[in-house]
Short mmCIF file of C-alpha atoms in Angstrom, two decimals:
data_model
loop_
_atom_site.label_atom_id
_atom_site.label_comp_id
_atom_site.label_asym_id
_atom_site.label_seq_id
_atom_site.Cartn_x
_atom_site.Cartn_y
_atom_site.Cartn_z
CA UNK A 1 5.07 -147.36 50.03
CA UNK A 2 1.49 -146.11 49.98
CA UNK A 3 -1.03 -148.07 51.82
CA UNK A 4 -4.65 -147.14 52.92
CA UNK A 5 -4.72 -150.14 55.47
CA UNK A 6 -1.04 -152.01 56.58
CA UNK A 7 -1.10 -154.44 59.32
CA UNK A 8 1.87 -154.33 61.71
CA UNK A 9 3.06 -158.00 60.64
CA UNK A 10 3.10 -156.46 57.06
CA UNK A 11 5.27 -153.45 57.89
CA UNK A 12 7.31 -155.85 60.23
CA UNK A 13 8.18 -157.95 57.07
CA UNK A 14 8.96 -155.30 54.99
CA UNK A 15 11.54 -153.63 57.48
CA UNK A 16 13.14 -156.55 57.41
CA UNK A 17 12.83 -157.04 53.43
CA UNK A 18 13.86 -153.21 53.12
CA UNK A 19 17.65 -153.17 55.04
CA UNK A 20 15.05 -151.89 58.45
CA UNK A 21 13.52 -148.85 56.32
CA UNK A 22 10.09 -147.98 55.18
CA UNK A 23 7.82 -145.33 54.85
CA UNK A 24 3.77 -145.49 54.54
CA UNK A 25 1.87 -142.95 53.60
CA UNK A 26 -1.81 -142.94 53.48
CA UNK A 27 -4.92 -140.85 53.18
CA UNK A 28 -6.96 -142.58 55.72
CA UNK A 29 -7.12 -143.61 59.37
CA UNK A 30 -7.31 -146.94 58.97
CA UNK A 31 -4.07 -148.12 60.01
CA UNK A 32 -4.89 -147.24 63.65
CA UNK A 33 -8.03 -149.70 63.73
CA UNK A 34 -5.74 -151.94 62.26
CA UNK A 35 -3.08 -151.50 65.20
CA UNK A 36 -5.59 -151.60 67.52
CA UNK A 37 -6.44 -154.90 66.81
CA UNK A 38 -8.86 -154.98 63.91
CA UNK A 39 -7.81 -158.18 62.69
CA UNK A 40 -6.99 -159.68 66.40
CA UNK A 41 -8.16 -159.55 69.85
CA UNK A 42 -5.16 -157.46 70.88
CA UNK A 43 -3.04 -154.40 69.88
CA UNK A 44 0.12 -154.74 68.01
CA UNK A 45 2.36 -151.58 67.91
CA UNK A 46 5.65 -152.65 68.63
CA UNK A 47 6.65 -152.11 65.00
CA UNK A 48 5.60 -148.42 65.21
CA UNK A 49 7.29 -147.98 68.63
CA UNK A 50 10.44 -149.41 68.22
CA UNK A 51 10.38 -148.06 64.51
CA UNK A 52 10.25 -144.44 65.66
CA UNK A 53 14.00 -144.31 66.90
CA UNK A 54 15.72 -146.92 65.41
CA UNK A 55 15.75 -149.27 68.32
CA UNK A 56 15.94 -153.39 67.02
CA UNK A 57 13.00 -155.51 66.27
CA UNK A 58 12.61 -158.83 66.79
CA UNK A 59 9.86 -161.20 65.86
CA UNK A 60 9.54 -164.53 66.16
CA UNK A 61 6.65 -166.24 64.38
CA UNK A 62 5.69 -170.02 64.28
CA UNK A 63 8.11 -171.21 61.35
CA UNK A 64 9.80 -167.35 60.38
CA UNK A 65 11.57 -164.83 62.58
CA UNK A 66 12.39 -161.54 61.57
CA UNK A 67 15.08 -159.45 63.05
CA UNK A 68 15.78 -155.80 61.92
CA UNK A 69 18.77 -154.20 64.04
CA UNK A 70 17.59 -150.56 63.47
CA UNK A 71 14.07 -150.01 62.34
CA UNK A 72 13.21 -146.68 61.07
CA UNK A 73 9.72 -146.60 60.04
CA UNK A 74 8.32 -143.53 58.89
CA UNK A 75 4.35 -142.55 58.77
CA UNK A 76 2.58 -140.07 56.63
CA UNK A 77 -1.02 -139.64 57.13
CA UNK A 78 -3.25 -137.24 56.39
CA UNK A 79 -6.90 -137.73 58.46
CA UNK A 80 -10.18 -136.29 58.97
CA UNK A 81 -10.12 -134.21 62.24
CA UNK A 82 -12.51 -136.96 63.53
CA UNK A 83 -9.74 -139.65 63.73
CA UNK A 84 -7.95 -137.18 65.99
CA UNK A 85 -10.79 -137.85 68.63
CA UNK A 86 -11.33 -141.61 67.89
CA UNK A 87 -7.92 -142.87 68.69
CA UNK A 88 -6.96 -141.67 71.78
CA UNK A 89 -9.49 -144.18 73.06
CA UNK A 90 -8.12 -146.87 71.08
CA UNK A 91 -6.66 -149.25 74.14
CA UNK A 92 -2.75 -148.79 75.02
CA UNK A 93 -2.27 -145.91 71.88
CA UNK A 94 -1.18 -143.35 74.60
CA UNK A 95 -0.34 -145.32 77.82
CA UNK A 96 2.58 -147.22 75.65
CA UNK A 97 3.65 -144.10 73.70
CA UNK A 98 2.26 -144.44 70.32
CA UNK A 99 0.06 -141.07 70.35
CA UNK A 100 3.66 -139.64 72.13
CA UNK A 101 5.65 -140.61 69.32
CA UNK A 102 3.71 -138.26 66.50
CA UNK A 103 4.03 -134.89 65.00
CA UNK A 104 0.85 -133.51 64.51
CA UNK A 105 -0.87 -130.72 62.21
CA UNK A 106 -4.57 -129.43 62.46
CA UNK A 107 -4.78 -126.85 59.77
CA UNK A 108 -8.03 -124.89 59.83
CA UNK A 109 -10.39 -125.86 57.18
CA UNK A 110 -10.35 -123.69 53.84
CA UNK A 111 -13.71 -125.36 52.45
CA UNK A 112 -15.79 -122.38 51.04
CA UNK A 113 -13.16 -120.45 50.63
CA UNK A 114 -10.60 -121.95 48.15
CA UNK A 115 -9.22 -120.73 45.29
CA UNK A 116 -9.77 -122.22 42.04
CA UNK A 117 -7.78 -123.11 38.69
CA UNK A 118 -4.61 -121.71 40.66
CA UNK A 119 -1.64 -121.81 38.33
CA UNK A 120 0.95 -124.77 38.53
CA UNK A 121 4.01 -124.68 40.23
CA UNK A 122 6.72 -123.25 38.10
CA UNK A 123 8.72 -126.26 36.27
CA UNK A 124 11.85 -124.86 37.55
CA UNK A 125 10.53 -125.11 40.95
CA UNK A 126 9.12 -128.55 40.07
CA UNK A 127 12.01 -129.94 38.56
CA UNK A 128 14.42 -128.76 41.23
CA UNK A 129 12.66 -130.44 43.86
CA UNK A 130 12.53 -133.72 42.44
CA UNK A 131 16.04 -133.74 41.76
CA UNK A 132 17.25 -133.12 45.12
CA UNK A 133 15.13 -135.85 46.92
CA UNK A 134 16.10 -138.09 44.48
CA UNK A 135 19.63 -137.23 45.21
CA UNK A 136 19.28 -137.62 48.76
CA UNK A 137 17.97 -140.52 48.32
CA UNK A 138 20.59 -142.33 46.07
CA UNK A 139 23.26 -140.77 47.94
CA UNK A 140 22.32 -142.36 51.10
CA UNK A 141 20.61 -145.32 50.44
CA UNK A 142 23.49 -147.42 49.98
CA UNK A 143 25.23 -146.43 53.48
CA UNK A 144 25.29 -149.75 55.65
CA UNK A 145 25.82 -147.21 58.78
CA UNK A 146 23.96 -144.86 59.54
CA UNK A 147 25.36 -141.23 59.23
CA UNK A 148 26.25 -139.04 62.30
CA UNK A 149 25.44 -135.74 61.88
CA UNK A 150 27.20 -133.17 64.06
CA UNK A 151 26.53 -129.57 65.88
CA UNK A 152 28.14 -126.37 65.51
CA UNK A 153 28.97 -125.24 68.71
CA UNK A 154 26.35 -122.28 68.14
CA UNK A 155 23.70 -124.93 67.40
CA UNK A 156 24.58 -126.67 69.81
CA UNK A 157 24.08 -123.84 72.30
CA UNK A 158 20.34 -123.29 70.20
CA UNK A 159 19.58 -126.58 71.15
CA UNK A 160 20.76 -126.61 75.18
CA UNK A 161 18.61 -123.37 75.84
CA UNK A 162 15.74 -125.13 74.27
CA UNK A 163 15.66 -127.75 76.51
CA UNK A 164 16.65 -125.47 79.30
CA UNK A 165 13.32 -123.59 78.31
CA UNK A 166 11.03 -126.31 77.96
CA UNK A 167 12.18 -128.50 80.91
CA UNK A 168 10.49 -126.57 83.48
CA UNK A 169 7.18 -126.54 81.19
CA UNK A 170 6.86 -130.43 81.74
CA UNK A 171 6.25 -130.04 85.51
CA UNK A 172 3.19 -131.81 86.16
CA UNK A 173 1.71 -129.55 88.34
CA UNK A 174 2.98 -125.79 87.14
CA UNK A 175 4.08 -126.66 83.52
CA UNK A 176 1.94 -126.01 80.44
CA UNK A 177 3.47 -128.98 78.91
CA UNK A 178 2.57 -131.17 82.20
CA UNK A 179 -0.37 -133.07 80.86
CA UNK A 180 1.72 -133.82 77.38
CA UNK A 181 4.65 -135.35 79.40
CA UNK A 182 4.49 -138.51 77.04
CA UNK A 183 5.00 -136.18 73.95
CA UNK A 184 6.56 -133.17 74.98
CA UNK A 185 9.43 -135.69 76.65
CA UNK A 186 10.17 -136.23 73.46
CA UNK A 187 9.95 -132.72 71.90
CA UNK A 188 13.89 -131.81 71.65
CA UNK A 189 14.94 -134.73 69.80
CA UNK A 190 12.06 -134.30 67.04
CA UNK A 191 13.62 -130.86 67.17
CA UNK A 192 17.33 -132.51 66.56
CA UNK A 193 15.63 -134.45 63.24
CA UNK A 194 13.74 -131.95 62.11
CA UNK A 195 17.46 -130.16 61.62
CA UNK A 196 19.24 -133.01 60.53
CA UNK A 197 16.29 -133.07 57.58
CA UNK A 198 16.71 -129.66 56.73
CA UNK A 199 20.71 -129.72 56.80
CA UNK A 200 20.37 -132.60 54.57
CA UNK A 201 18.03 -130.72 52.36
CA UNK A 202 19.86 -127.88 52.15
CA UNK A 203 22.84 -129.47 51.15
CA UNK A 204 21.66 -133.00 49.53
CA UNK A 205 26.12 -133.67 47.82
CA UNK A 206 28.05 -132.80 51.42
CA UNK A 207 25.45 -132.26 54.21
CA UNK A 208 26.83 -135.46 55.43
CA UNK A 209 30.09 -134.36 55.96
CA UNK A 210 29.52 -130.60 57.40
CA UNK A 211 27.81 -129.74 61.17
CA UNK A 212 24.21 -128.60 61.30
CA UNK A 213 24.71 -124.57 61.59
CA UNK A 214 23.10 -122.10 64.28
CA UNK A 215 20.95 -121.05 61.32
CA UNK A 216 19.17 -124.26 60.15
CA UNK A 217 18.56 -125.36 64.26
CA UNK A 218 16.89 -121.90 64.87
CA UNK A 219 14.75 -123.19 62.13
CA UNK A 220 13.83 -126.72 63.52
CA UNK A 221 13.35 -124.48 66.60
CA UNK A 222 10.55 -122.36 64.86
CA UNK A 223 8.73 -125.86 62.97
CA UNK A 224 9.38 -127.23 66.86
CA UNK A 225 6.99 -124.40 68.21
CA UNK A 226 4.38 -125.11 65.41
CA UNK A 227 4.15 -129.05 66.03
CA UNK A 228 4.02 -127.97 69.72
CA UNK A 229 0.95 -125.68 69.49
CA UNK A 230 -0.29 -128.43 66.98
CA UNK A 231 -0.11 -131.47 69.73
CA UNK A 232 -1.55 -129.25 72.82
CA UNK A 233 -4.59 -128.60 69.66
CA UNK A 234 -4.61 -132.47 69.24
CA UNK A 235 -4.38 -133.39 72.12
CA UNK A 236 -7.21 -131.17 73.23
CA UNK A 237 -9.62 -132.53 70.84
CA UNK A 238 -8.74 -135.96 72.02
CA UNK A 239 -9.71 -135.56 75.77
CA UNK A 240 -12.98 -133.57 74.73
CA UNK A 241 -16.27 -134.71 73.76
CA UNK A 242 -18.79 -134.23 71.06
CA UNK A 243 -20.68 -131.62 72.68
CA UNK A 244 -17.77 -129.54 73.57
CA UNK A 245 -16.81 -129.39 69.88
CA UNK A 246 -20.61 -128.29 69.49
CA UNK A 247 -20.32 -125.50 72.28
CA UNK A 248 -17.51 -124.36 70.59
CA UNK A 249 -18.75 -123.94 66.68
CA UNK A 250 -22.19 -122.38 68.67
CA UNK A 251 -19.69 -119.71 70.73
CA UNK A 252 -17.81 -118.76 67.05
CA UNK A 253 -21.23 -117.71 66.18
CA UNK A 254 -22.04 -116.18 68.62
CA UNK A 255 -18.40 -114.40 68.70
CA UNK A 256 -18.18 -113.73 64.67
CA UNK A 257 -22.03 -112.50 64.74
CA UNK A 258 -22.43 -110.60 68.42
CA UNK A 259 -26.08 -111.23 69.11
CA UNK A 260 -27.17 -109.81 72.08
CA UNK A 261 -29.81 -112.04 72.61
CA UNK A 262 -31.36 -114.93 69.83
CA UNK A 263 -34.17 -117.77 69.82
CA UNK A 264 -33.04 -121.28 68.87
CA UNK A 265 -34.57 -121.03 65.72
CA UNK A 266 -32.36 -118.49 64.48
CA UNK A 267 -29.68 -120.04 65.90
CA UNK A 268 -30.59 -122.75 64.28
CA UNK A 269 -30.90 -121.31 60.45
CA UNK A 270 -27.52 -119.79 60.54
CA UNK A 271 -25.56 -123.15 61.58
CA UNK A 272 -24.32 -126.11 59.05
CA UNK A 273 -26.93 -128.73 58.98
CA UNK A 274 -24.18 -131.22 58.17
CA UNK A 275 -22.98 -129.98 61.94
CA UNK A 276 -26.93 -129.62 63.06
CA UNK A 277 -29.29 -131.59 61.46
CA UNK A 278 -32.07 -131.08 64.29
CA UNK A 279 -32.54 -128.65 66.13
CA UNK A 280 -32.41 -130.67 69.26
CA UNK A 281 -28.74 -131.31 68.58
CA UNK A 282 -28.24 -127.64 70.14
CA UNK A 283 -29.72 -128.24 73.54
CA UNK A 284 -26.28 -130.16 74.76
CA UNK A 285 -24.05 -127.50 73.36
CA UNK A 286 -26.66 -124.67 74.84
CA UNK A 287 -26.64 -125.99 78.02
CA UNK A 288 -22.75 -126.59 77.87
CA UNK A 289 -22.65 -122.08 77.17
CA UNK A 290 -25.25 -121.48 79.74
CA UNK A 291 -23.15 -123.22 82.61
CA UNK A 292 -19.74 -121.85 81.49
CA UNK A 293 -22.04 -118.11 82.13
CA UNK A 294 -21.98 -117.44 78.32
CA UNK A 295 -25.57 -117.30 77.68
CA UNK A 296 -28.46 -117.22 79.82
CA UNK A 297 -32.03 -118.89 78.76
CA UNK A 298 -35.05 -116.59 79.46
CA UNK A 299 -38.29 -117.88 80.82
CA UNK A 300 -40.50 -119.13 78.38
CA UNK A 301 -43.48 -116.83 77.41
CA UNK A 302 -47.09 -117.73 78.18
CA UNK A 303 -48.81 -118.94 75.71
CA UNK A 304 -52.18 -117.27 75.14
CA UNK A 305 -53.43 -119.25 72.57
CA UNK A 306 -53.13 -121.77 69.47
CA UNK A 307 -50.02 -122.33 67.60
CA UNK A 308 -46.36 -123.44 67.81
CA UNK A 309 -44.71 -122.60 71.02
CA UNK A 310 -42.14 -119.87 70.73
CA UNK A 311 -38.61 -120.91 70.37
CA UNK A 312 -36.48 -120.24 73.53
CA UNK A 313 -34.87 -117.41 73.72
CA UNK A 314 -31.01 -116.30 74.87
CA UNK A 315 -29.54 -113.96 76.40
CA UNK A 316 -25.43 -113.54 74.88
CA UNK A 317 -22.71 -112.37 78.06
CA UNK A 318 -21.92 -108.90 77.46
CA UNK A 319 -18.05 -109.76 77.41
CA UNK A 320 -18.88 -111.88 74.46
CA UNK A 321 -21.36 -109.69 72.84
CA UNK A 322 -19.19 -106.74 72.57
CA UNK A 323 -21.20 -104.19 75.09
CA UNK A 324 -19.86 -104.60 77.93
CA UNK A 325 -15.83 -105.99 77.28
CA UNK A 326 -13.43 -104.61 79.98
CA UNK A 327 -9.64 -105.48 80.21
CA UNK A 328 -8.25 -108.03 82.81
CA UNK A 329 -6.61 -105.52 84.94
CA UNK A 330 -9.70 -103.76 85.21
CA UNK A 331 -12.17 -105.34 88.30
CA UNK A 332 -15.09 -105.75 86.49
CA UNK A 333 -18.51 -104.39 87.46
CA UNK A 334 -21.10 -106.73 89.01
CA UNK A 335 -24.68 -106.35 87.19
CA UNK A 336 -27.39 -104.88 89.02
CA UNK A 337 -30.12 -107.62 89.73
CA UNK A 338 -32.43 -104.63 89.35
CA UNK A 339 -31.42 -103.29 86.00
CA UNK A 340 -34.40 -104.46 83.37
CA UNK A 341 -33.22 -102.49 80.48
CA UNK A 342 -30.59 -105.14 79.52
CA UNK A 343 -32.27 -108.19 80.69
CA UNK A 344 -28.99 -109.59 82.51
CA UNK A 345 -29.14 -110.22 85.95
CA UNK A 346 -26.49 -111.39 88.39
CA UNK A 347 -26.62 -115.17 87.96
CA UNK A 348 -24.07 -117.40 90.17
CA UNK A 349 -23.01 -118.78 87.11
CA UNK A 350 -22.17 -115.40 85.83
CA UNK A 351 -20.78 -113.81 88.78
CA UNK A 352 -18.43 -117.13 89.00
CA UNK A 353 -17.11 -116.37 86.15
CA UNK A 354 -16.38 -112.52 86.23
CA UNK A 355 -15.01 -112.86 90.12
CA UNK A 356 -13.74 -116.62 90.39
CA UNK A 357 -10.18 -117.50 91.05
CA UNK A 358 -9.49 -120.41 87.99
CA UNK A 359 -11.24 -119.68 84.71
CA UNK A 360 -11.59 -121.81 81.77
CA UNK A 361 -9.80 -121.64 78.56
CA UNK A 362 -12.87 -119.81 76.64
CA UNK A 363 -12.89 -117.35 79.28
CA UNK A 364 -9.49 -116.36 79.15
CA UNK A 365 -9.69 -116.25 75.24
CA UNK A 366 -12.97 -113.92 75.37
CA UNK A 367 -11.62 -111.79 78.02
CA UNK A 368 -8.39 -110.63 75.93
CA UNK A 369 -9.55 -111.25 72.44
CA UNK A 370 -7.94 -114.12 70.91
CA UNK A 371 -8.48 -117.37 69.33
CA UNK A 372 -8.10 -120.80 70.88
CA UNK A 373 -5.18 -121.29 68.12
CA UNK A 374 -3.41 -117.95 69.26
CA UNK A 375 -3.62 -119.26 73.17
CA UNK A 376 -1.84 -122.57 72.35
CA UNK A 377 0.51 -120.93 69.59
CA UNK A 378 1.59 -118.65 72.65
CA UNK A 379 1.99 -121.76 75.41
CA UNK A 380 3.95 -122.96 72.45
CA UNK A 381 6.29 -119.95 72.63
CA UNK A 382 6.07 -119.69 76.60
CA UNK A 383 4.47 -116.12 76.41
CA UNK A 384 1.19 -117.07 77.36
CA UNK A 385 -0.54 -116.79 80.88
CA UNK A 386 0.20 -119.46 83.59
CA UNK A 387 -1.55 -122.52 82.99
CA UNK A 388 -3.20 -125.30 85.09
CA UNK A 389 -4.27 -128.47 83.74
CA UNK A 390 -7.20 -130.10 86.13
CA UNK A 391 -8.07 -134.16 86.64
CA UNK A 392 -10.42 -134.06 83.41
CA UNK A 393 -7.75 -132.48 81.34
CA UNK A 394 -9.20 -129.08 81.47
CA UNK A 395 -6.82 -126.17 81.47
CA UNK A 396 -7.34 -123.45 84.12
CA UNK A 397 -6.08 -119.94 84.67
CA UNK A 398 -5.65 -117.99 87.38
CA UNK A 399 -7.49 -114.99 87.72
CA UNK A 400 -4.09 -113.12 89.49
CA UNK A 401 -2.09 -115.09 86.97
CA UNK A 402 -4.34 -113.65 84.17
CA UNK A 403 -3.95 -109.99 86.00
CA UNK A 404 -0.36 -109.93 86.53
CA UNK A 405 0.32 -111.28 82.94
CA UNK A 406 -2.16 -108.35 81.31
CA UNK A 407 -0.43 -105.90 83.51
CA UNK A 408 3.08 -106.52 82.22
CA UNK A 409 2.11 -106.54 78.98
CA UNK A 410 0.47 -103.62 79.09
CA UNK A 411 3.29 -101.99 80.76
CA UNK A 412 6.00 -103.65 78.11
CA UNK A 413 3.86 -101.66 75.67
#
């Protein structure tokens, strides 16, 4: 069913209406106000908890209960990236699971840049699809047991050295997965039904009846490693704050334009007002890049007479500028407190970041040239530097870590 705003007694009843099956889909967030409690004083989730494995339901209500012996409750919804942020402080969404039990996407935004009047599908393609889901869909909707899909002893194999793999990444000290323990736990057996789907798919008359093939779990493998850098996105955005999203749409500019130095005001005229309105929504996100040694404000001029005072002015981090970018492996050079012609001197903020042990996830991603999506897409695979996550959720690098791991590469190549 679609609907923009189900309560959980709602999907409870129709679970139990539906033989324990149902699927909502919605273009809004509002279903997680409305678990949260919108309508009561306290959350209700069960429904979507027990509903994401199968596990039985029961409800008992003043003159009704409802039991459902294997709820399987599917959810569809496609949110604005703000939602992302809002509900991981909605009380008990990730302390009883509900955040762990998601897949998640974060697509980059194509607004300005979208093609228009593209062609249709072609009706072949159209017509094809429709068949087979409604095929799957009378072909199993009848079963009173639910069908047990079996491994190839190859994909079976696929699927051991996953978990051998990703095991050691939910150590909650050393792994990159640590601080995802609640999700990542469950990471192989989304892996295992993302298969079965695609076995099914494939083969909509007889999947039933044939294993799931070393080909189609390398596959669930591959949409595994997306929904994996996808949640470590997510879950980012949900443990940061407004001004760290700011900091980081002010250090793309900064990165796409390479400024060596700019006044507010200019700053200012280049960003999205819908982002910026005033310009005193840039002095959090400002100060946010001059502590993490990214910028560094010059003193204010003397004014000599009349007028509007002149709009600060920044200095941009030579790494992140472009003049001054130097590999990992390479120790890089200290500035010269004396040198005037560039304007940088050696700030502690600065030299913390060139010389000190941990660095942040912007530095690492400035120092060798890569996106924020890249970084995760690479935890994701296991190929990126060794990761720490700190007590505010921060991730960390080592500096030797961040050496060592530039070194073999380079050396591979």
């Amino acid at each position: 069913m679609v609907a923009d705003d189900i309560t959980p007694e709602k999907a409870t009843s129709l679970l139990a209406e539906q033989g324990g099956r149902l699927a909502v889909l919605s273009a809004e967030g509002g279903i997680f106000a409305t678990v949260a409690g919108r309508y009561s004083s306290t959350p209700n989730m069960d429904v979507f908890l027990k509903g994401h494995a199968g596990d039985m339901l029961r409800v008992d209500r003043q003159g009704r209960t409802e039991h459902v012996d294997h709820a399987a409750l599917t959810l569809g919804l496609a949110v604005q990236p703000e939602i992302i942020t809002d509900i991981a402080g909605m009380p008990g969404f990730r302390g009883k699971g509900l955040l762990g039990r998601l897949l998640y996407a974060l697509p980059e935004s194509n607004i300005g840049r979208r093609r228009i009047n593209l062609p249709a599908p072609p009706a072949e393609v159209v017509s094809r699809y429709d068949t087979q889901l409604q095929n799957l869909v009378n072909a199993l909707y009848d079963w009173d047991d639910p069908a047990r899909l079996q491994l190839t002893p190859e994909a079976d194999a696929e699927l051991l050295a996953l978990e051998t793999r990703t095991e050691p990444r939910l150590h909650p000290e050393t792994g990159d997965l640590g601080h995802l323990a609640d999700w990542a736990g469950k990471y192989i057996g989304a892996v295992a039904r993302i298969a079965g789907l695609l076995h099914l798919a494939a083969d909509v008359d007889n999947g039933w009846r044939t294993p799931i093939g070393a080909d189609t779990m390398r596959a669930a493998i591959r949409l595994g490693e997306y929904f994996t850098a996808h949640a470590v996105a997510a879950f980012d955005a949900m443990g940061s704050n407004p001004d760290q999203h700011a900091a980081r749409d002010v250090h793309a500019w900064i990165e796409r334009t390479k400024p060596e130095r700019f006044t507010v005001r200019q700053l200012f005229s280049k960003l999205p007002r819908s982002t910026f309105p005033k310009v005193a929504d840039l002095e959090a996100p400002l100060d946010l890049l001059e502590q993490h040694g990214w910028i560094r404000r010059l003193p204010d001029p003397e004014r000599t007479g009349p007028g509007r005072r002149p709009s600060p002015t920044y200095l941009v981090h030579p790494d992140l500028c472009g003049t001054g970018a130097q590999p990992p492996s390479t120790p890089p050079e200290t500035a010269d407190p004396s040198n005037r012609s560039t304007g940088h001197v050696r700030s502690p903020v600065k030299t913390a970041t060139r010389s000190k042990e941990m660095l942040t996830l912007a530095e690492v991603c400035a120092e060798i040239k890569i996106s924020r999506s890249t970084f995760y897409e690479w935890r994701a695979k296991g190929c990126a530097p060794k990761c720490y996550k700190i007590d505010n959720g921060e991730i960390r690098v080592s500096r030797d870590d961040l050496n060592q791991w530039w070194s073999e590469r380079r050396d591979a190549a």
